[in-house]
């Protein structure tokens, strides 16, 4: 009998942004368009006008009031500090030219890889299939190895290929977890499907446990006091969604960005390893 594969699970703290150890990569490498989330346009690779000389935001304490709610909810999954302090400890994007392009490109790829690790490590505890758990461990080890090998390794990786393999595993875990919520023969509402447009919808009366809402728009949706146990929220847009009193503890693929963009309160229940935004 083959021994089960065992690989170290990434430390969750490494998949969390630590802005104090970053050279403001999200404020420079990434671009954004003027919208309800951002007050101005900013092209990729150009420092934000509010970035000071010490890599800090000069309006950080007033971001929502100044029209930059998107900055508050953004999470790089720990890519910023890794690229800044480990991969490029003696160089800075301020040098410009090829150096800046390399730093920015590395940051974007590491952010993608860390997001995959975030989801893999979280669903591992929900997986009851040993073979699937082994596959999760193998993927974590492979992705972690790419990141640990440095910038050249990161820039050489086929992100689309890795993402495809990760997506397949996440699909299988989601199917397995959600199936348990329908053992009684219950069905979900016909509107609760992947990539659904549920913006502004009142979902309080619907059974959401085990629903697959992957990629859906729930912008401004009313989810007050709903139970989202086993609900697949991968890629779901929760901006402005009302989750006051909702139970999100066992939702699948929930992220800090989703929580920060939603409207909750002290009665909103979230996973133990996440915390509600300070304004809740």
PDB file of C-alpha atoms in Angstrom:
ATOM      1  CA  UNK A   1       0.000   0.000   0.000  1.00  0.00           C
ATOM      2  CA  UNK A   2       1.317   3.433  -0.913  1.00  0.00           C
ATOM      3  CA  UNK A   3       1.993   5.742   1.975  1.00  0.00           C
ATOM      4  CA  UNK A   4      -0.053   8.956   1.834  1.00  0.00           C
ATOM      5  CA  UNK A   5       1.858  11.978   0.608  1.00  0.00           C
ATOM      6  CA  UNK A   6       2.556  14.551   3.269  1.00  0.00           C
ATOM      7  CA  UNK A   7       3.811  18.048   2.534  1.00  0.00           C
ATOM      8  CA  UNK A   8       4.064  21.017   4.824  1.00  0.00           C
ATOM      9  CA  UNK A   9       1.003  23.226   4.629  1.00  0.00           C
ATOM     10  CA  UNK A  10       1.920  26.893   4.040  1.00  0.00           C
ATOM     11  CA  UNK A  11       1.895  29.093   7.113  1.00  0.00           C
ATOM     12  CA  UNK A  12      -1.349  31.116   6.827  1.00  0.00           C
ATOM     13  CA  UNK A  13       0.482  34.239   8.004  1.00  0.00           C
ATOM     14  CA  UNK A  14       2.565  34.200   4.804  1.00  0.00           C
ATOM     15  CA  UNK A  15      -0.635  34.474   2.755  1.00  0.00           C
ATOM     16  CA  UNK A  16      -1.746  37.663   4.459  1.00  0.00           C
ATOM     17  CA  UNK A  17      -0.719  41.176   3.436  1.00  0.00           C
ATOM     18  CA  UNK A  18       1.828  42.910   5.656  1.00  0.00           C
ATOM     19  CA  UNK A  19       1.906  46.426   4.225  1.00  0.00           C
ATOM     20  CA  UNK A  20       4.614  47.608   6.627  1.00  0.00           C
ATOM     21  CA  UNK A  21       7.089  45.228   4.950  1.00  0.00           C
ATOM     22  CA  UNK A  22       6.098  46.069   1.380  1.00  0.00           C
ATOM     23  CA  UNK A  23       7.348  48.729  -1.022  1.00  0.00           C
ATOM     24  CA  UNK A  24       3.796  49.728  -1.997  1.00  0.00           C
ATOM     25  CA  UNK A  25       3.592  47.305  -4.896  1.00  0.00           C
ATOM     26  CA  UNK A  26      -0.202  47.329  -5.055  1.00  0.00           C
ATOM     27  CA  UNK A  27      -0.057  51.141  -5.253  1.00  0.00           C
ATOM     28  CA  UNK A  28       2.266  51.035  -8.252  1.00  0.00           C
ATOM     29  CA  UNK A  29       2.168  47.766 -10.197  1.00  0.00           C
ATOM     30  CA  UNK A  30      -1.608  47.573 -10.468  1.00  0.00           C
ATOM     31  CA  UNK A  31      -3.947  49.916 -12.259  1.00  0.00           C
ATOM     32  CA  UNK A  32      -7.542  50.904 -11.617  1.00  0.00           C
ATOM     33  CA  UNK A  33     -10.324  52.884 -13.256  1.00  0.00           C
ATOM     34  CA  UNK A  34     -12.440  55.644 -11.808  1.00  0.00           C
ATOM     35  CA  UNK A  35     -15.554  54.083 -10.296  1.00  0.00           C
ATOM     36  CA  UNK A  36     -17.421  53.752  -7.017  1.00  0.00           C
ATOM     37  CA  UNK A  37     -14.300  51.946  -5.758  1.00  0.00           C
ATOM     38  CA  UNK A  38     -11.670  54.432  -6.940  1.00  0.00           C
ATOM     39  CA  UNK A  39     -11.791  58.213  -7.211  1.00  0.00           C
ATOM     40  CA  UNK A  40      -9.404  58.457 -10.167  1.00  0.00           C
ATOM     41  CA  UNK A  41      -7.880  56.500 -13.028  1.00  0.00           C
ATOM     42  CA  UNK A  42      -4.420  55.019 -12.538  1.00  0.00           C
ATOM     43  CA  UNK A  43      -2.566  53.041 -15.212  1.00  0.00           C
ATOM     44  CA  UNK A  44      -0.512  49.963 -14.238  1.00  0.00           C
ATOM     45  CA  UNK A  45       3.114  50.623 -13.390  1.00  0.00           C
ATOM     46  CA  UNK A  46       2.538  54.224 -12.320  1.00  0.00           C
ATOM     47  CA  UNK A  47       2.709  55.188  -8.622  1.00  0.00           C
ATOM     48  CA  UNK A  48      -0.534  56.399  -7.085  1.00  0.00           C
ATOM     49  CA  UNK A  49      -0.563  60.167  -6.618  1.00  0.00           C
ATOM     50  CA  UNK A  50      -1.132  59.641  -2.895  1.00  0.00           C
ATOM     51  CA  UNK A  51       1.990  57.497  -2.404  1.00  0.00           C
ATOM     52  CA  UNK A  52       4.689  59.238  -0.358  1.00  0.00           C
ATOM     53  CA  UNK A  53       8.472  58.828  -0.493  1.00  0.00           C
ATOM     54  CA  UNK A  54       8.487  56.169   2.252  1.00  0.00           C
ATOM     55  CA  UNK A  55       6.204  53.778   0.328  1.00  0.00           C
ATOM     56  CA  UNK A  56       3.218  54.752   2.449  1.00  0.00           C
ATOM     57  CA  UNK A  57      -0.224  56.060   1.550  1.00  0.00           C
ATOM     58  CA  UNK A  58      -0.598  59.713   2.526  1.00  0.00           C
ATOM     59  CA  UNK A  59      -4.398  59.409   2.845  1.00  0.00           C
ATOM     60  CA  UNK A  60      -4.576  55.935   4.365  1.00  0.00           C
ATOM     61  CA  UNK A  61      -6.771  56.960   7.294  1.00  0.00           C
ATOM     62  CA  UNK A  62      -9.259  58.616   4.944  1.00  0.00           C
ATOM     63  CA  UNK A  63      -9.355  56.193   2.002  1.00  0.00           C
ATOM     64  CA  UNK A  64     -13.123  55.449   2.036  1.00  0.00           C
ATOM     65  CA  UNK A  65     -14.017  59.103   2.510  1.00  0.00           C
ATOM     66  CA  UNK A  66     -11.705  60.112  -0.344  1.00  0.00           C
ATOM     67  CA  UNK A  67     -13.300  57.578  -2.702  1.00  0.00           C
ATOM     68  CA  UNK A  68     -10.801  54.716  -2.501  1.00  0.00           C
ATOM     69  CA  UNK A  69     -12.853  51.898  -1.005  1.00  0.00           C
ATOM     70  CA  UNK A  70     -11.195  49.475  -3.397  1.00  0.00           C
ATOM     71  CA  UNK A  71      -7.857  50.072  -1.680  1.00  0.00           C
ATOM     72  CA  UNK A  72      -9.337  49.195   1.706  1.00  0.00           C
ATOM     73  CA  UNK A  73     -10.713  45.851   0.533  1.00  0.00           C
ATOM     74  CA  UNK A  74      -7.705  44.835  -1.579  1.00  0.00           C
ATOM     75  CA  UNK A  75      -5.587  41.887  -0.429  1.00  0.00           C
ATOM     76  CA  UNK A  76      -2.390  40.720  -2.145  1.00  0.00           C
ATOM     77  CA  UNK A  77      -2.339  37.426  -0.203  1.00  0.00           C
ATOM     78  CA  UNK A  78       1.094  38.275   1.179  1.00  0.00           C
ATOM     79  CA  UNK A  79       2.751  38.703  -2.206  1.00  0.00           C
ATOM     80  CA  UNK A  80       3.815  42.282  -1.526  1.00  0.00           C
ATOM     81  CA  UNK A  81       6.094  41.691   1.417  1.00  0.00           C
ATOM     82  CA  UNK A  82       7.561  38.507  -0.078  1.00  0.00           C
ATOM     83  CA  UNK A  83       8.554  40.206  -3.316  1.00  0.00           C
ATOM     84  CA  UNK A  84       9.792  43.335  -1.526  1.00  0.00           C
ATOM     85  CA  UNK A  85      11.831  41.775   1.276  1.00  0.00           C
ATOM     86  CA  UNK A  86      12.813  38.332   0.001  1.00  0.00           C
ATOM     87  CA  UNK A  87      12.960  38.382  -3.789  1.00  0.00           C
ATOM     88  CA  UNK A  88      14.194  41.958  -4.260  1.00  0.00           C
ATOM     89  CA  UNK A  89      15.673  43.001  -0.899  1.00  0.00           C
ATOM     90  CA  UNK A  90      18.314  45.295  -2.387  1.00  0.00           C
ATOM     91  CA  UNK A  91      16.481  46.702  -5.399  1.00  0.00           C
ATOM     92  CA  UNK A  92      13.367  48.825  -5.805  1.00  0.00           C
ATOM     93  CA  UNK A  93      10.868  49.578  -8.522  1.00  0.00           C
ATOM     94  CA  UNK A  94      11.919  53.208  -8.074  1.00  0.00           C
ATOM     95  CA  UNK A  95      14.993  52.354 -10.155  1.00  0.00           C
ATOM     96  CA  UNK A  96      12.608  52.285 -13.104  1.00  0.00           C
ATOM     97  CA  UNK A  97      13.091  50.595 -16.462  1.00  0.00           C
ATOM     98  CA  UNK A  98      13.628  46.852 -16.638  1.00  0.00           C
ATOM     99  CA  UNK A  99      14.045  46.575 -12.870  1.00  0.00           C
ATOM    100  CA  UNK A 100      10.607  48.031 -12.212  1.00  0.00           C
ATOM    101  CA  UNK A 101       8.999  45.845 -14.879  1.00  0.00           C
ATOM    102  CA  UNK A 102      10.581  42.725 -13.392  1.00  0.00           C
ATOM    103  CA  UNK A 103       9.501  43.586  -9.850  1.00  0.00           C
ATOM    104  CA  UNK A 104       5.949  44.355 -10.957  1.00  0.00           C
ATOM    105  CA  UNK A 105       5.636  41.216 -13.092  1.00  0.00           C
ATOM    106  CA  UNK A 106       6.961  39.059 -10.266  1.00  0.00           C
ATOM    107  CA  UNK A 107       4.506  40.615  -7.825  1.00  0.00           C
ATOM    108  CA  UNK A 108       1.517  39.905 -10.050  1.00  0.00           C
ATOM    109  CA  UNK A 109       2.478  36.254 -10.563  1.00  0.00           C
ATOM    110  CA  UNK A 110       3.234  35.672  -6.868  1.00  0.00           C
ATOM    111  CA  UNK A 111      -0.124  37.220  -6.022  1.00  0.00           C
ATOM    112  CA  UNK A 112      -1.844  34.720  -8.334  1.00  0.00           C
ATOM    113  CA  UNK A 113       0.109  31.801  -6.862  1.00  0.00           C
ATOM    114  CA  UNK A 114      -0.537  32.895  -3.277  1.00  0.00           C
ATOM    115  CA  UNK A 115      -4.256  33.204  -3.959  1.00  0.00           C
ATOM    116  CA  UNK A 116      -4.235  29.600  -5.170  1.00  0.00           C
ATOM    117  CA  UNK A 117      -2.369  28.538  -2.034  1.00  0.00           C
ATOM    118  CA  UNK A 118      -4.897  30.425   0.093  1.00  0.00           C
ATOM    119  CA  UNK A 119      -7.816  28.477  -1.335  1.00  0.00           C
ATOM    120  CA  UNK A 120      -5.996  25.141  -1.327  1.00  0.00           C
ATOM    121  CA  UNK A 121      -4.920  25.375   2.304  1.00  0.00           C
ATOM    122  CA  UNK A 122      -8.382  26.435   3.437  1.00  0.00           C
ATOM    123  CA  UNK A 123     -10.325  23.715   1.626  1.00  0.00           C
ATOM    124  CA  UNK A 124      -7.866  21.065   2.759  1.00  0.00           C
ATOM    125  CA  UNK A 125      -9.621  20.963   6.131  1.00  0.00           C
ATOM    126  CA  UNK A 126     -12.957  20.400   4.382  1.00  0.00           C
ATOM    127  CA  UNK A 127     -11.734  17.510   2.247  1.00  0.00           C
ATOM    128  CA  UNK A 128     -12.533  13.935   3.309  1.00  0.00           C
ATOM    129  CA  UNK A 129     -11.041  12.188   0.274  1.00  0.00           C
ATOM    130  CA  UNK A 130      -7.469  11.035   1.010  1.00  0.00           C
ATOM    131  CA  UNK A 131      -6.470  11.043  -2.650  1.00  0.00           C
ATOM    132  CA  UNK A 132      -7.815  14.551  -3.078  1.00  0.00           C
ATOM    133  CA  UNK A 133      -6.001  15.676   0.068  1.00  0.00           C
ATOM    134  CA  UNK A 134      -2.788  14.254  -1.376  1.00  0.00           C
ATOM    135  CA  UNK A 135      -3.385  16.196  -4.591  1.00  0.00           C
ATOM    136  CA  UNK A 136      -3.874  19.377  -2.572  1.00  0.00           C
ATOM    137  CA  UNK A 137      -0.612  18.733  -0.730  1.00  0.00           C
ATOM    138  CA  UNK A 138       1.232  18.079  -3.980  1.00  0.00           C
ATOM    139  CA  UNK A 139      -0.054  21.293  -5.516  1.00  0.00           C
ATOM    140  CA  UNK A 140       0.864  23.277  -2.402  1.00  0.00           C
ATOM    141  CA  UNK A 141       4.365  21.809  -2.469  1.00  0.00           C
ATOM    142  CA  UNK A 142       4.763  22.528  -6.175  1.00  0.00           C
ATOM    143  CA  UNK A 143       3.502  26.104  -5.970  1.00  0.00           C
ATOM    144  CA  UNK A 144       5.481  26.749  -2.804  1.00  0.00           C
ATOM    145  CA  UNK A 145       8.592  25.398  -4.497  1.00  0.00           C
ATOM    146  CA  UNK A 146       8.166  27.758  -7.433  1.00  0.00           C
ATOM    147  CA  UNK A 147       7.835  30.749  -5.117  1.00  0.00           C
ATOM    148  CA  UNK A 148      10.705  29.681  -2.861  1.00  0.00           C
ATOM    149  CA  UNK A 149      13.021  29.327  -5.868  1.00  0.00           C
ATOM    150  CA  UNK A 150      12.896  33.059  -6.532  1.00  0.00           C
ATOM    151  CA  UNK A 151      11.853  35.571  -9.149  1.00  0.00           C
ATOM    152  CA  UNK A 152      13.257  33.718 -12.168  1.00  0.00           C
ATOM    153  CA  UNK A 153      11.297  30.609 -11.226  1.00  0.00           C
ATOM    154  CA  UNK A 154       8.144  32.644 -10.655  1.00  0.00           C
ATOM    155  CA  UNK A 155       8.363  34.396 -14.015  1.00  0.00           C
ATOM    156  CA  UNK A 156       8.941  31.095 -15.823  1.00  0.00           C
ATOM    157  CA  UNK A 157       5.919  29.273 -14.413  1.00  0.00           C
ATOM    158  CA  UNK A 158       2.885  28.574 -16.597  1.00  0.00           C
ATOM    159  CA  UNK A 159       0.283  30.244 -14.384  1.00  0.00           C
ATOM    160  CA  UNK A 160      -2.645  29.230 -16.583  1.00  0.00           C
ATOM    161  CA  UNK A 161      -1.649  25.572 -16.396  1.00  0.00           C
ATOM    162  CA  UNK A 162      -1.255  25.637 -12.618  1.00  0.00           C
ATOM    163  CA  UNK A 163      -4.534  27.506 -12.231  1.00  0.00           C
ATOM    164  CA  UNK A 164      -6.304  24.877 -14.316  1.00  0.00           C
ATOM    165  CA  UNK A 165      -5.076  22.081 -12.065  1.00  0.00           C
ATOM    166  CA  UNK A 166      -5.986  24.028  -8.940  1.00  0.00           C
ATOM    167  CA  UNK A 167      -9.441  24.798 -10.319  1.00  0.00           C
ATOM    168  CA  UNK A 168     -10.066  21.105 -10.937  1.00  0.00           C
ATOM    169  CA  UNK A 169      -9.223  20.271  -7.316  1.00  0.00           C
ATOM    170  CA  UNK A 170     -11.342  23.130  -5.987  1.00  0.00           C
ATOM    171  CA  UNK A 171     -14.225  21.938  -8.168  1.00  0.00           C
ATOM    172  CA  UNK A 172     -13.986  18.438  -6.721  1.00  0.00           C
ATOM    173  CA  UNK A 173     -13.838  19.650  -3.128  1.00  0.00           C
ATOM    174  CA  UNK A 174     -16.762  21.990  -3.733  1.00  0.00           C
ATOM    175  CA  UNK A 175     -18.871  19.212  -5.241  1.00  0.00           C
ATOM    176  CA  UNK A 176     -18.031  16.887  -2.362  1.00  0.00           C
ATOM    177  CA  UNK A 177     -18.755  19.416   0.387  1.00  0.00           C
ATOM    178  CA  UNK A 178     -21.939  20.773  -1.153  1.00  0.00           C
ATOM    179  CA  UNK A 179     -23.396  17.323  -1.820  1.00  0.00           C
ATOM    180  CA  UNK A 180     -23.728  16.762   1.920  1.00  0.00           C
ATOM    181  CA  UNK A 181     -26.220  19.627   2.119  1.00  0.00           C
ATOM    182  CA  UNK A 182     -28.603  17.860  -0.265  1.00  0.00           C
ATOM    183  CA  UNK A 183     -28.609  14.415   1.307  1.00  0.00           C
ATOM    184  CA  UNK A 184     -32.209  15.086   2.347  1.00  0.00           C
ATOM    185  CA  UNK A 185     -33.260  15.533  -1.278  1.00  0.00           C
ATOM    186  CA  UNK A 186     -33.645  19.296  -0.986  1.00  0.00           C
ATOM    187  CA  UNK A 187     -33.002  21.513  -3.995  1.00  0.00           C
ATOM    188  CA  UNK A 188     -31.771  25.045  -4.425  1.00  0.00           C
ATOM    189  CA  UNK A 189     -33.717  27.833  -6.046  1.00  0.00           C
ATOM    190  CA  UNK A 190     -33.298  27.935  -9.835  1.00  0.00           C
ATOM    191  CA  UNK A 191     -31.716  31.379  -9.573  1.00  0.00           C
ATOM    192  CA  UNK A 192     -28.815  30.111  -7.461  1.00  0.00           C
ATOM    193  CA  UNK A 193     -26.400  29.051 -10.180  1.00  0.00           C
ATOM    194  CA  UNK A 194     -22.792  29.909 -11.077  1.00  0.00           C
ATOM    195  CA  UNK A 195     -22.240  33.325 -12.680  1.00  0.00           C
ATOM    196  CA  UNK A 196     -25.762  34.455 -11.782  1.00  0.00           C
ATOM    197  CA  UNK A 197     -26.674  38.128 -11.811  1.00  0.00           C
ATOM    198  CA  UNK A 198     -28.162  38.595  -8.354  1.00  0.00           C
ATOM    199  CA  UNK A 199     -27.182  42.219  -7.893  1.00  0.00           C
ATOM    200  CA  UNK A 200     -29.599  43.876  -5.500  1.00  0.00           C
ATOM    201  CA  UNK A 201     -31.599  40.671  -5.009  1.00  0.00           C
ATOM    202  CA  UNK A 202     -33.314  39.844  -1.716  1.00  0.00           C
ATOM    203  CA  UNK A 203     -32.054  36.332  -0.951  1.00  0.00           C
ATOM    204  CA  UNK A 204     -33.162  36.109   2.657  1.00  0.00           C
ATOM    205  CA  UNK A 205     -35.970  33.626   2.025  1.00  0.00           C
ATOM    206  CA  UNK A 206     -33.882  31.232  -0.073  1.00  0.00           C
ATOM    207  CA  UNK A 207     -31.988  28.178   1.068  1.00  0.00           C
ATOM    208  CA  UNK A 208     -28.363  29.092   0.390  1.00  0.00           C
ATOM    209  CA  UNK A 209     -26.611  26.197   2.137  1.00  0.00           C
ATOM    210  CA  UNK A 210     -24.683  24.186  -0.432  1.00  0.00           C
ATOM    211  CA  UNK A 211     -25.528  26.522  -3.316  1.00  0.00           C
ATOM    212  CA  UNK A 212     -22.984  27.044  -6.079  1.00  0.00           C
ATOM    213  CA  UNK A 213     -22.771  30.799  -6.673  1.00  0.00           C
ATOM    214  CA  UNK A 214     -19.274  30.741  -8.124  1.00  0.00           C
ATOM    215  CA  UNK A 215     -18.510  33.830 -10.186  1.00  0.00           C
ATOM    216  CA  UNK A 216     -21.885  35.434  -9.449  1.00  0.00           C
ATOM    217  CA  UNK A 217     -22.634  39.102  -8.861  1.00  0.00           C
ATOM    218  CA  UNK A 218     -24.182  39.712  -5.453  1.00  0.00           C
ATOM    219  CA  UNK A 219     -23.484  43.436  -5.504  1.00  0.00           C
ATOM    220  CA  UNK A 220     -25.871  45.058  -3.052  1.00  0.00           C
ATOM    221  CA  UNK A 221     -27.729  41.781  -2.449  1.00  0.00           C
ATOM    222  CA  UNK A 222     -29.662  41.309   0.793  1.00  0.00           C
ATOM    223  CA  UNK A 223     -28.156  38.385   2.706  1.00  0.00           C
ATOM    224  CA  UNK A 224     -29.130  39.451   6.187  1.00  0.00           C
ATOM    225  CA  UNK A 225     -29.267  36.570   8.669  1.00  0.00           C
ATOM    226  CA  UNK A 226     -28.788  33.951   5.963  1.00  0.00           C
ATOM    227  CA  UNK A 227     -26.781  30.761   6.436  1.00  0.00           C
ATOM    228  CA  UNK A 228     -24.144  30.304   3.740  1.00  0.00           C
ATOM    229  CA  UNK A 229     -22.676  27.037   5.012  1.00  0.00           C
ATOM    230  CA  UNK A 230     -21.196  25.084   2.115  1.00  0.00           C
ATOM    231  CA  UNK A 231     -22.031  27.875  -0.334  1.00  0.00           C
ATOM    232  CA  UNK A 232     -19.400  28.173  -3.093  1.00  0.00           C
ATOM    233  CA  UNK A 233     -18.363  31.839  -3.126  1.00  0.00           C
ATOM    234  CA  UNK A 234     -15.294  31.570  -5.359  1.00  0.00           C
ATOM    235  CA  UNK A 235     -15.023  34.784  -7.352  1.00  0.00           C
ATOM    236  CA  UNK A 236     -18.358  36.102  -6.081  1.00  0.00           C
ATOM    237  CA  UNK A 237     -18.674  39.897  -6.081  1.00  0.00           C
ATOM    238  CA  UNK A 238     -19.968  40.862  -2.629  1.00  0.00           C
ATOM    239  CA  UNK A 239     -19.451  44.609  -2.910  1.00  0.00           C
ATOM    240  CA  UNK A 240     -22.116  46.326  -0.867  1.00  0.00           C
ATOM    241  CA  UNK A 241     -23.883  43.044  -0.102  1.00  0.00           C
ATOM    242  CA  UNK A 242     -25.705  43.204   3.232  1.00  0.00           C
ATOM    243  CA  UNK A 243     -24.398  40.331   5.353  1.00  0.00           C
ATOM    244  CA  UNK A 244     -25.455  41.702   8.717  1.00  0.00           C
ATOM    245  CA  UNK A 245     -26.215  38.788  11.003  1.00  0.00           C
ATOM    246  CA  UNK A 246     -25.307  36.274   8.274  1.00  0.00           C
ATOM    247  CA  UNK A 247     -23.384  33.093   9.048  1.00  0.00           C
ATOM    248  CA  UNK A 248     -20.336  32.839   6.784  1.00  0.00           C
ATOM    249  CA  UNK A 249     -18.300  30.523   8.980  1.00  0.00           C
ATOM    250  CA  UNK A 250     -18.546  27.503   6.696  1.00  0.00           C
ATOM    251  CA  UNK A 251     -18.824  29.231   3.317  1.00  0.00           C
ATOM    252  CA  UNK A 252     -16.421  27.926   0.674  1.00  0.00           C
ATOM    253  CA  UNK A 253     -13.634  30.088  -0.774  1.00  0.00           C
ATOM    254  CA  UNK A 254     -14.417  33.219   1.234  1.00  0.00           C
ATOM    255  CA  UNK A 255     -11.655  35.854   1.163  1.00  0.00           C
ATOM    256  CA  UNK A 256     -10.735  38.934   3.157  1.00  0.00           C
ATOM    257  CA  UNK A 257     -11.427  41.089   0.110  1.00  0.00           C
ATOM    258  CA  UNK A 258     -14.991  39.808  -0.078  1.00  0.00           C
ATOM    259  CA  UNK A 259     -15.555  40.473   3.617  1.00  0.00           C
ATOM    260  CA  UNK A 260     -14.075  43.954   3.414  1.00  0.00           C
ATOM    261  CA  UNK A 261     -16.273  44.879   0.460  1.00  0.00           C
ATOM    262  CA  UNK A 262     -19.519  43.692   2.084  1.00  0.00           C
ATOM    263  CA  UNK A 263     -21.681  45.373   4.713  1.00  0.00           C
ATOM    264  CA  UNK A 264     -21.620  43.446   7.978  1.00  0.00           C
ATOM    265  CA  UNK A 265     -21.981  43.998  11.696  1.00  0.00           C
ATOM    266  CA  UNK A 266     -20.894  42.456  14.973  1.00  0.00           C
ATOM    267  CA  UNK A 267     -23.515  39.731  14.517  1.00  0.00           C
ATOM    268  CA  UNK A 268     -21.996  38.591  11.224  1.00  0.00           C
ATOM    269  CA  UNK A 269     -20.239  35.297  11.855  1.00  0.00           C
ATOM    270  CA  UNK A 270     -17.014  34.690   9.947  1.00  0.00           C
ATOM    271  CA  UNK A 271     -14.416  31.884   9.912  1.00  0.00           C
ATOM    272  CA  UNK A 272     -12.115  31.783  12.929  1.00  0.00           C
ATOM    273  CA  UNK A 273      -9.032  32.534  10.831  1.00  0.00           C
ATOM    274  CA  UNK A 274     -10.653  35.618   9.322  1.00  0.00           C
ATOM    275  CA  UNK A 275     -11.952  38.677  11.041  1.00  0.00           C
ATOM    276  CA  UNK A 276     -14.643  41.134  10.132  1.00  0.00           C
ATOM    277  CA  UNK A 277     -13.498  44.597   9.032  1.00  0.00           C
ATOM    278  CA  UNK A 278     -12.989  47.121  11.816  1.00  0.00           C
ATOM    279  CA  UNK A 279     -16.065  49.064  10.752  1.00  0.00           C
ATOM    280  CA  UNK A 280     -18.462  46.182  11.396  1.00  0.00           C
TER     281      UNK A 280
END
